[in-house]
């Protein structure tokens, strides 16, 4: 793509967008100051999560871990607990590991050099550019979905923006347009424009400060850019999970090394579970026998729950099983706790849904 602006025109373009941003920017907790730690945490939380959903988690997280040293000192399970509900838990693990590196190798200060930032766990080109530019004004352009949409419309770029060549070209354009002396505001201005004015549907072009440079608008192509992405076909998956319950209302959670735990249970504590194909009850019973040595228990089906993970449609099939004793071999590597306390340990939202089905059944049985 090409957006060729003469130097004078480029300066006007930059100053109009910067002025618009400074007048209209929304206040967020991570915009209160230029603390790289706060900006970094926000960038990681915002990676796959909407702003409105992030804010309450962000506030709690920052209260508990107010700086990088506090985060580095914390135990991983404590960090995961404060991440619980946000999903994509590898983000929290990487954040924690990176905090330790920053304290051990960078004196507790987020590194200022791109290479050093990129070597931290969980920090790719986008996050590094975002933190370094927003916190330190480093002259690095960011390119996320919002910025890409704005740039694609400005240059009337057709086709899939995420195709490697198109994305590379957009990155180069972003770097050419960057207001180098005000990289922090500039990057945030482009993102803000994409989020509030140049939105995916019905952009508000009349309020856009850079509309005079917009080729898509001039050519009447705004609604067609960016081109819709080809959707991956959805995959349907069924996961059966066993809520074992002993006479003291205690249950067992595992860190299941099974093939699906990384995706569905985020490598956190989970109920014993397995992907099932035909007969959920008998396949789960076989799994319990093979992995936990649990034999001959009645599995009571509880209401199923839906769970979407990217392109997968997951049906969660919870089964309640009363046992005299929780399996001793599993107790050593698992975690035994009162059923009602399951939500207090770090668990994924899939496990939360299964626990909710068990809690509902428990209440029903009592009445
Ligand atoms: S004029 Fe409209 S389509 Fe073009 S950049 Fe502005 S908001 Fe986006």
Tab-separated table of C-alpha atoms and ligand atoms in Angstrom:
chain	number	residue	atom	x	y	z
A	1	UNK	CA	0.000	0.000	0.000
A	2	UNK	CA	1.135	3.536	-0.489
A	3	UNK	CA	0.126	6.689	1.240
A	4	UNK	CA	2.433	9.292	-0.184
A	5	UNK	CA	2.238	12.548	1.652
A	6	UNK	CA	4.517	15.472	0.943
A	7	UNK	CA	6.389	16.638	4.062
A	8	UNK	CA	4.102	19.624	4.607
A	9	UNK	CA	0.983	17.591	4.102
A	10	UNK	CA	2.363	14.913	6.439
A	11	UNK	CA	2.928	17.502	9.143
A	12	UNK	CA	-0.622	18.802	8.810
A	13	UNK	CA	-1.959	15.242	8.824
A	14	UNK	CA	-0.004	14.483	12.008
A	15	UNK	CA	-0.898	17.682	13.806
A	16	UNK	CA	-4.619	17.335	13.056
A	17	UNK	CA	-4.724	13.775	14.360
A	18	UNK	CA	-2.646	14.637	17.443
A	19	UNK	CA	-4.824	17.655	18.228
A	20	UNK	CA	-7.945	15.531	17.859
A	21	UNK	CA	-6.515	12.894	20.204
A	22	UNK	CA	-5.449	15.391	22.841
A	23	UNK	CA	-8.934	16.888	22.831
A	24	UNK	CA	-10.912	13.632	22.724
A	25	UNK	CA	-8.857	10.913	24.343
A	26	UNK	CA	-10.739	8.720	26.743
A	27	UNK	CA	-9.414	8.367	30.256
A	28	UNK	CA	-8.396	4.860	31.255
A	29	UNK	CA	-6.587	3.746	34.403
A	30	UNK	CA	-3.484	2.940	32.340
A	31	UNK	CA	-3.473	6.427	30.884
A	32	UNK	CA	-3.190	8.100	34.291
A	33	UNK	CA	0.587	8.281	33.942
A	34	UNK	CA	3.423	6.941	31.784
A	35	UNK	CA	4.449	4.125	34.119
A	36	UNK	CA	5.722	1.360	31.776
A	37	UNK	CA	4.613	-1.352	34.191
A	38	UNK	CA	1.003	-0.144	34.189
A	39	UNK	CA	1.040	0.270	30.402
A	40	UNK	CA	2.547	-3.171	29.904
A	41	UNK	CA	-0.026	-4.894	32.147
A	42	UNK	CA	-2.807	-3.101	30.269
A	43	UNK	CA	-1.413	-4.066	26.866
A	44	UNK	CA	-1.226	-7.721	27.878
A	45	UNK	CA	-4.747	-7.748	29.321
A	46	UNK	CA	-6.137	-5.974	26.253
A	47	UNK	CA	-4.620	-8.488	23.836
A	48	UNK	CA	-7.683	-10.679	23.572
A	49	UNK	CA	-10.129	-8.865	25.785
A	50	UNK	CA	-12.369	-5.829	25.363
A	51	UNK	CA	-11.562	-2.611	27.229
A	52	UNK	CA	-14.761	-2.640	29.307
A	53	UNK	CA	-14.082	-6.207	30.450
A	54	UNK	CA	-10.459	-5.438	31.272
A	55	UNK	CA	-10.962	-2.388	33.527
A	56	UNK	CA	-12.249	-4.153	36.693
A	57	UNK	CA	-9.577	-6.861	36.416
A	58	UNK	CA	-6.934	-4.263	35.787
A	59	UNK	CA	-7.862	-2.259	38.880
A	60	UNK	CA	-7.833	-5.353	41.126
A	61	UNK	CA	-4.582	-6.616	39.622
A	62	UNK	CA	-2.839	-3.285	40.115
A	63	UNK	CA	-4.072	-3.004	43.681
A	64	UNK	CA	-2.608	-6.415	44.481
A	65	UNK	CA	0.548	-6.021	42.333
A	66	UNK	CA	1.187	-2.274	42.239
A	67	UNK	CA	4.640	-2.515	40.673
A	68	UNK	CA	6.905	-4.933	38.895
A	69	UNK	CA	8.675	-5.958	42.100
A	70	UNK	CA	5.417	-6.887	43.789
A	71	UNK	CA	4.486	-8.984	40.762
A	72	UNK	CA	7.908	-10.658	40.618
A	73	UNK	CA	7.700	-11.560	44.323
A	74	UNK	CA	4.246	-13.125	44.063
A	75	UNK	CA	3.612	-16.823	43.697
A	76	UNK	CA	2.282	-17.950	40.357
A	77	UNK	CA	-0.954	-19.258	41.783
A	78	UNK	CA	-1.655	-15.855	43.303
A	79	UNK	CA	-1.061	-14.172	39.943
A	80	UNK	CA	-3.341	-16.670	38.203
A	81	UNK	CA	-6.004	-16.093	40.825
A	82	UNK	CA	-6.083	-12.403	39.975
A	83	UNK	CA	-6.184	-13.288	36.277
A	84	UNK	CA	-8.928	-15.824	36.762
A	85	UNK	CA	-11.835	-15.010	34.432
A	86	UNK	CA	-9.775	-13.085	31.874
A	87	UNK	CA	-8.828	-16.238	29.977
A	88	UNK	CA	-5.726	-16.979	27.906
A	89	UNK	CA	-3.759	-17.709	31.053
A	90	UNK	CA	-0.423	-18.060	29.292
A	91	UNK	CA	-0.533	-14.261	29.241
A	92	UNK	CA	-0.466	-14.183	33.050
A	93	UNK	CA	2.283	-16.792	33.279
A	94	UNK	CA	4.424	-14.867	30.825
A	95	UNK	CA	3.726	-11.574	32.574
A	96	UNK	CA	4.877	-13.091	35.841
A	97	UNK	CA	8.001	-14.640	34.301
A	98	UNK	CA	8.847	-11.360	32.556
A	99	UNK	CA	8.442	-9.429	35.823
A	100	UNK	CA	11.025	-11.722	37.417
A	101	UNK	CA	13.423	-11.130	34.525
A	102	UNK	CA	12.924	-7.365	34.703
A	103	UNK	CA	13.765	-7.368	38.402
A	104	UNK	CA	16.686	-9.787	38.062
A	105	UNK	CA	18.266	-8.382	34.909
A	106	UNK	CA	17.011	-4.822	34.415
A	107	UNK	CA	17.020	-3.396	37.915
A	108	UNK	CA	13.211	-3.440	38.078
A	109	UNK	CA	12.785	-1.096	35.117
A	110	UNK	CA	11.048	-2.134	31.913
A	111	UNK	CA	13.901	-2.212	29.348
A	112	UNK	CA	14.121	0.738	26.982
A	113	UNK	CA	15.744	-1.115	24.082
A	114	UNK	CA	13.590	-2.983	21.604
A	115	UNK	CA	15.781	-6.099	21.559
A	116	UNK	CA	15.750	-6.388	25.356
A	117	UNK	CA	11.966	-5.902	25.466
A	118	UNK	CA	11.470	-8.536	22.758
A	119	UNK	CA	13.481	-11.069	24.718
A	120	UNK	CA	10.986	-10.974	27.606
A	121	UNK	CA	8.431	-13.795	27.771
A	122	UNK	CA	5.099	-12.930	26.143
A	123	UNK	CA	6.320	-9.744	24.471
A	124	UNK	CA	6.101	-9.663	20.702
A	125	UNK	CA	6.693	-6.849	18.254
A	126	UNK	CA	3.321	-5.218	18.871
A	127	UNK	CA	3.518	-5.167	22.685
A	128	UNK	CA	7.139	-4.056	22.700
A	129	UNK	CA	6.387	-1.167	20.336
A	130	UNK	CA	3.287	-0.212	22.325
A	131	UNK	CA	5.014	-0.140	25.724
A	132	UNK	CA	8.213	1.512	24.533
A	133	UNK	CA	6.429	4.172	22.518
A	134	UNK	CA	3.645	4.920	25.001
A	135	UNK	CA	5.879	4.940	28.088
A	136	UNK	CA	9.161	6.235	26.676
A	137	UNK	CA	8.162	7.918	23.394
A	138	UNK	CA	10.371	5.466	21.476
A	139	UNK	CA	9.834	6.112	17.732
A	140	UNK	CA	8.183	2.756	17.024
A	141	UNK	CA	4.860	2.578	15.214
A	142	UNK	CA	2.291	0.085	16.466
A	143	UNK	CA	0.053	-1.913	14.221
A	144	UNK	CA	-2.990	-3.613	15.697
A	145	UNK	CA	-6.373	-4.336	14.161
A	146	UNK	CA	-7.642	-0.808	14.771
A	147	UNK	CA	-4.611	0.898	13.283
A	148	UNK	CA	-4.592	-1.490	10.325
A	149	UNK	CA	-8.204	-0.651	9.533
A	150	UNK	CA	-7.544	3.099	9.613
A	151	UNK	CA	-4.457	2.784	7.411
A	152	UNK	CA	-6.183	0.420	4.987
A	153	UNK	CA	-9.032	2.866	4.544
A	154	UNK	CA	-6.690	5.802	4.160
A	155	UNK	CA	-4.899	3.992	1.347
A	156	UNK	CA	-7.967	2.101	0.002
A	157	UNK	CA	-6.246	-1.250	0.528
A	158	UNK	CA	-8.277	-4.191	-0.720
A	159	UNK	CA	-7.872	-7.834	0.248
A	160	UNK	CA	-7.090	-9.577	3.524
A	161	UNK	CA	-5.100	-7.207	5.717
A	162	UNK	CA	-3.753	-10.100	7.777
A	163	UNK	CA	-2.079	-11.704	4.767
A	164	UNK	CA	1.668	-11.489	5.533
A	165	UNK	CA	2.498	-9.196	2.621
A	166	UNK	CA	-0.363	-6.822	3.316
A	167	UNK	CA	0.480	-6.692	7.021
A	168	UNK	CA	4.146	-5.997	6.284
A	169	UNK	CA	3.187	-3.219	3.957
A	170	UNK	CA	0.836	-1.720	6.562
A	171	UNK	CA	3.652	-1.875	9.136
A	172	UNK	CA	5.924	0.077	6.805
A	173	UNK	CA	3.216	2.651	6.209
A	174	UNK	CA	2.589	2.981	9.949
A	175	UNK	CA	6.298	3.643	10.458
A	176	UNK	CA	6.394	6.237	7.643
A	177	UNK	CA	3.449	8.165	9.067
A	178	UNK	CA	4.650	8.072	12.691
A	179	UNK	CA	5.020	11.456	14.364
A	180	UNK	CA	8.460	10.607	15.730
A	181	UNK	CA	8.654	13.449	18.216
A	182	UNK	CA	5.332	12.423	19.814
A	183	UNK	CA	5.252	8.652	19.364
A	184	UNK	CA	3.294	8.036	22.565
A	185	UNK	CA	0.351	10.245	21.642
A	186	UNK	CA	0.611	9.343	17.968
A	187	UNK	CA	0.218	5.620	18.442
A	188	UNK	CA	-2.576	6.086	20.914
A	189	UNK	CA	-4.239	8.559	18.566
A	190	UNK	CA	-4.371	6.067	15.703
A	191	UNK	CA	-5.677	3.318	17.984
A	192	UNK	CA	-8.233	5.674	19.496
A	193	UNK	CA	-9.388	6.794	16.061
A	194	UNK	CA	-9.903	3.159	15.056
A	195	UNK	CA	-11.798	2.383	18.241
A	196	UNK	CA	-14.076	5.393	18.339
A	197	UNK	CA	-14.413	6.947	14.845
A	198	UNK	CA	-13.055	4.651	12.151
A	199	UNK	CA	-14.972	1.692	13.556
A	200	UNK	CA	-15.468	-1.587	11.666
A	201	UNK	CA	-19.109	-0.749	10.905
A	202	UNK	CA	-20.557	2.667	10.136
A	203	UNK	CA	-17.441	4.765	10.750
A	204	UNK	CA	-18.173	8.379	11.596
A	205	UNK	CA	-16.246	9.924	8.731
A	206	UNK	CA	-17.792	13.355	9.208
A	207	UNK	CA	-16.053	13.568	12.601
A	208	UNK	CA	-12.760	12.179	11.367
A	209	UNK	CA	-9.851	14.639	11.629
A	210	UNK	CA	-7.952	13.066	8.712
A	211	UNK	CA	-10.854	12.499	6.317
A	212	UNK	CA	-9.377	14.702	3.645
A	213	UNK	CA	-6.605	12.145	3.093
A	214	UNK	CA	-8.903	9.128	3.046
A	215	UNK	CA	-8.994	7.328	-0.293
A	216	UNK	CA	-11.664	4.842	0.769
A	217	UNK	CA	-13.971	7.732	1.574
A	218	UNK	CA	-13.174	9.487	-1.682
A	219	UNK	CA	-13.878	6.321	-3.660
A	220	UNK	CA	-16.982	5.302	-1.694
A	221	UNK	CA	-15.284	2.125	-0.480
A	222	UNK	CA	-15.447	2.644	3.264
A	223	UNK	CA	-17.921	-0.200	3.808
A	224	UNK	CA	-15.808	-2.622	1.788
A	225	UNK	CA	-12.531	-2.035	3.574
A	226	UNK	CA	-11.185	-4.016	5.274
A	227	UNK	CA	-12.337	-7.045	3.274
A	228	UNK	CA	-14.005	-9.649	5.512
A	229	UNK	CA	-11.653	-12.350	6.682
A	230	UNK	CA	-12.279	-15.906	5.667
A	231	UNK	CA	-13.692	-17.686	8.676
A	232	UNK	CA	-12.265	-20.958	9.755
A	233	UNK	CA	-14.932	-23.651	9.886
A	234	UNK	CA	-16.135	-24.213	13.440
A	235	UNK	CA	-15.189	-27.473	15.111
A	236	UNK	CA	-17.605	-29.061	17.541
A	237	UNK	CA	-16.061	-30.709	20.554
A	238	UNK	CA	-17.570	-32.412	23.572
A	239	UNK	CA	-15.730	-32.535	26.868
A	240	UNK	CA	-17.063	-34.715	29.680
A	241	UNK	CA	-15.922	-33.815	33.191
A	242	UNK	CA	-16.359	-35.689	36.469
A	243	UNK	CA	-17.172	-33.872	39.663
A	244	UNK	CA	-16.221	-36.458	42.240
A	245	UNK	CA	-17.833	-35.829	45.585
A	246	UNK	CA	-16.950	-37.554	48.831
A	247	UNK	CA	-19.201	-37.757	51.933
A	248	UNK	CA	-17.595	-34.560	53.277
A	249	UNK	CA	-18.629	-32.623	50.146
A	250	UNK	CA	-15.047	-32.480	48.983
A	251	UNK	CA	-13.996	-32.803	45.386
A	252	UNK	CA	-10.842	-33.379	43.393
A	253	UNK	CA	-9.171	-31.047	40.927
A	254	UNK	CA	-6.299	-32.136	38.722
A	255	UNK	CA	-3.745	-30.578	36.442
A	256	UNK	CA	-4.546	-32.942	33.653
A	257	UNK	CA	-1.707	-33.489	31.231
A	258	UNK	CA	-4.243	-34.548	28.579
A	259	UNK	CA	-4.052	-33.169	25.071
A	260	UNK	CA	-6.778	-30.611	25.584
A	261	UNK	CA	-5.914	-29.075	28.896
A	262	UNK	CA	-3.885	-26.285	27.382
A	263	UNK	CA	-6.800	-25.119	25.307
A	264	UNK	CA	-9.869	-25.727	27.400
A	265	UNK	CA	-8.662	-25.584	30.957
A	266	UNK	CA	-5.718	-23.272	30.445
A	267	UNK	CA	-3.310	-25.568	32.308
A	268	UNK	CA	-5.041	-24.660	35.562
A	269	UNK	CA	-6.786	-26.778	38.144
A	270	UNK	CA	-9.644	-28.651	36.527
A	271	UNK	CA	-12.030	-31.515	37.128
A	272	UNK	CA	-10.914	-34.851	35.642
A	273	UNK	CA	-12.081	-34.574	32.043
A	274	UNK	CA	-11.763	-36.058	28.599
A	275	UNK	CA	-12.911	-35.309	25.077
A	276	UNK	CA	-15.722	-37.702	24.182
A	277	UNK	CA	-17.132	-38.808	20.841
A	278	UNK	CA	-20.232	-40.983	21.225
A	279	UNK	CA	-21.164	-42.145	24.657
A	280	UNK	CA	-19.999	-39.499	27.094
A	281	UNK	CA	-20.869	-41.458	30.245
A	282	UNK	CA	-19.050	-44.658	29.368
A	283	UNK	CA	-16.065	-42.889	27.811
A	284	UNK	CA	-15.679	-40.766	30.936
A	285	UNK	CA	-16.056	-43.851	33.150
A	286	UNK	CA	-13.262	-45.561	31.176
A	287	UNK	CA	-11.086	-42.496	31.543
A	288	UNK	CA	-11.614	-42.380	35.316
A	289	UNK	CA	-10.816	-46.073	35.580
A	290	UNK	CA	-7.646	-45.764	33.489
A	291	UNK	CA	-6.254	-42.578	35.012
A	292	UNK	CA	-7.538	-42.561	38.589
A	293	UNK	CA	-8.368	-46.192	39.240
A	294	UNK	CA	-11.967	-45.254	40.024
A	295	UNK	CA	-14.317	-48.167	39.360
A	296	UNK	CA	-18.029	-48.777	39.300
A	297	UNK	CA	-19.342	-45.345	40.169
A	298	UNK	CA	-22.652	-43.917	39.029
A	299	UNK	CA	-22.211	-40.830	36.883
A	300	UNK	CA	-25.160	-38.488	37.111
A	301	UNK	CA	-25.446	-36.182	34.105
A	302	UNK	CA	-25.834	-32.488	34.978
A	303	UNK	CA	-27.054	-29.794	32.594
A	304	UNK	CA	-24.525	-29.181	29.840
A	305	UNK	CA	-22.869	-25.856	29.217
A	306	UNK	CA	-21.524	-24.149	26.115
A	307	UNK	CA	-18.037	-22.837	25.881
A	308	UNK	CA	-16.457	-21.176	22.877
A	309	UNK	CA	-12.712	-21.182	22.394
A	310	UNK	CA	-11.773	-19.319	19.209
A	311	UNK	CA	-13.102	-21.479	16.356
A	312	UNK	CA	-14.104	-24.374	18.590
A	313	UNK	CA	-17.624	-24.842	19.859
A	314	UNK	CA	-17.224	-26.774	23.043
A	315	UNK	CA	-20.039	-28.526	24.833
A	316	UNK	CA	-19.181	-29.211	28.447
A	317	UNK	CA	-20.863	-32.300	29.854
A	318	UNK	CA	-20.554	-32.330	33.638
A	319	UNK	CA	-21.203	-35.560	35.544
A	320	UNK	CA	-21.579	-35.789	39.292
A	321	UNK	CA	-20.248	-38.898	40.998
A	322	UNK	CA	-20.613	-39.727	44.680
A	323	UNK	CA	-17.606	-41.636	45.955
A	324	UNK	CA	-16.829	-43.048	49.369
A	325	UNK	CA	-13.276	-41.841	49.058
A	326	UNK	CA	-11.449	-39.639	46.603
A	327	UNK	CA	-8.898	-41.762	44.718
A	328	UNK	CA	-5.759	-41.877	46.845
A	329	UNK	CA	-3.291	-41.971	43.941
A	330	UNK	CA	-4.817	-38.826	42.441
A	331	UNK	CA	-5.006	-37.003	45.740
A	332	UNK	CA	-1.189	-36.794	45.825
A	333	UNK	CA	-0.899	-34.951	42.505
A	334	UNK	CA	-4.323	-33.377	42.587
A	335	UNK	CA	-5.987	-30.968	44.895
A	336	UNK	CA	-8.757	-31.854	47.341
A	337	UNK	CA	-11.034	-29.080	48.468
A	338	UNK	CA	-14.646	-28.397	49.435
A	339	UNK	CA	-16.839	-28.286	46.365
A	340	UNK	CA	-18.043	-24.823	47.277
A	341	UNK	CA	-14.462	-23.494	47.358
A	342	UNK	CA	-13.546	-24.486	43.829
A	343	UNK	CA	-14.031	-20.957	42.533
A	344	UNK	CA	-11.426	-19.673	44.983
A	345	UNK	CA	-8.472	-21.387	43.319
A	346	UNK	CA	-7.169	-20.402	39.884
A	347	UNK	CA	-9.475	-22.077	37.394
A	348	UNK	CA	-10.448	-21.394	33.809
A	349	UNK	CA	-13.905	-20.248	32.846
A	350	UNK	CA	-14.693	-23.766	31.514
A	351	UNK	CA	-14.010	-25.231	34.964
A	352	UNK	CA	-16.039	-22.412	36.479
A	353	UNK	CA	-19.016	-23.442	34.347
A	354	UNK	CA	-18.670	-27.067	35.382
A	355	UNK	CA	-18.434	-26.060	39.038
A	356	UNK	CA	-21.547	-23.917	38.618
A	357	UNK	CA	-23.474	-26.938	37.264
A	358	UNK	CA	-22.395	-28.945	40.320
A	359	UNK	CA	-23.372	-26.145	42.699
A	360	UNK	CA	-26.810	-25.858	41.069
A	361	UNK	CA	-27.345	-29.629	41.372
A	362	UNK	CA	-26.261	-29.509	45.003
A	363	UNK	CA	-28.780	-26.780	45.811
A	364	UNK	CA	-31.495	-28.710	43.982
A	365	UNK	CA	-30.781	-31.879	45.954
A	366	UNK	CA	-30.963	-30.011	49.210
A	367	UNK	CA	-34.432	-28.589	48.602
B	1	LIG	S1	-12.612	9.228	6.704
B	1	LIG	FE1	-13.818	7.572	7.547
B	1	LIG	S2	-12.973	5.716	6.699
B	1	LIG	FE2	-11.490	7.336	6.338
B	1	LIG	S3	-10.085	7.199	8.060
B	1	LIG	FE3	-11.630	8.668	8.617
B	1	LIG	S4	-13.242	7.505	9.697
B	1	LIG	FE4	-11.929	6.055	8.621
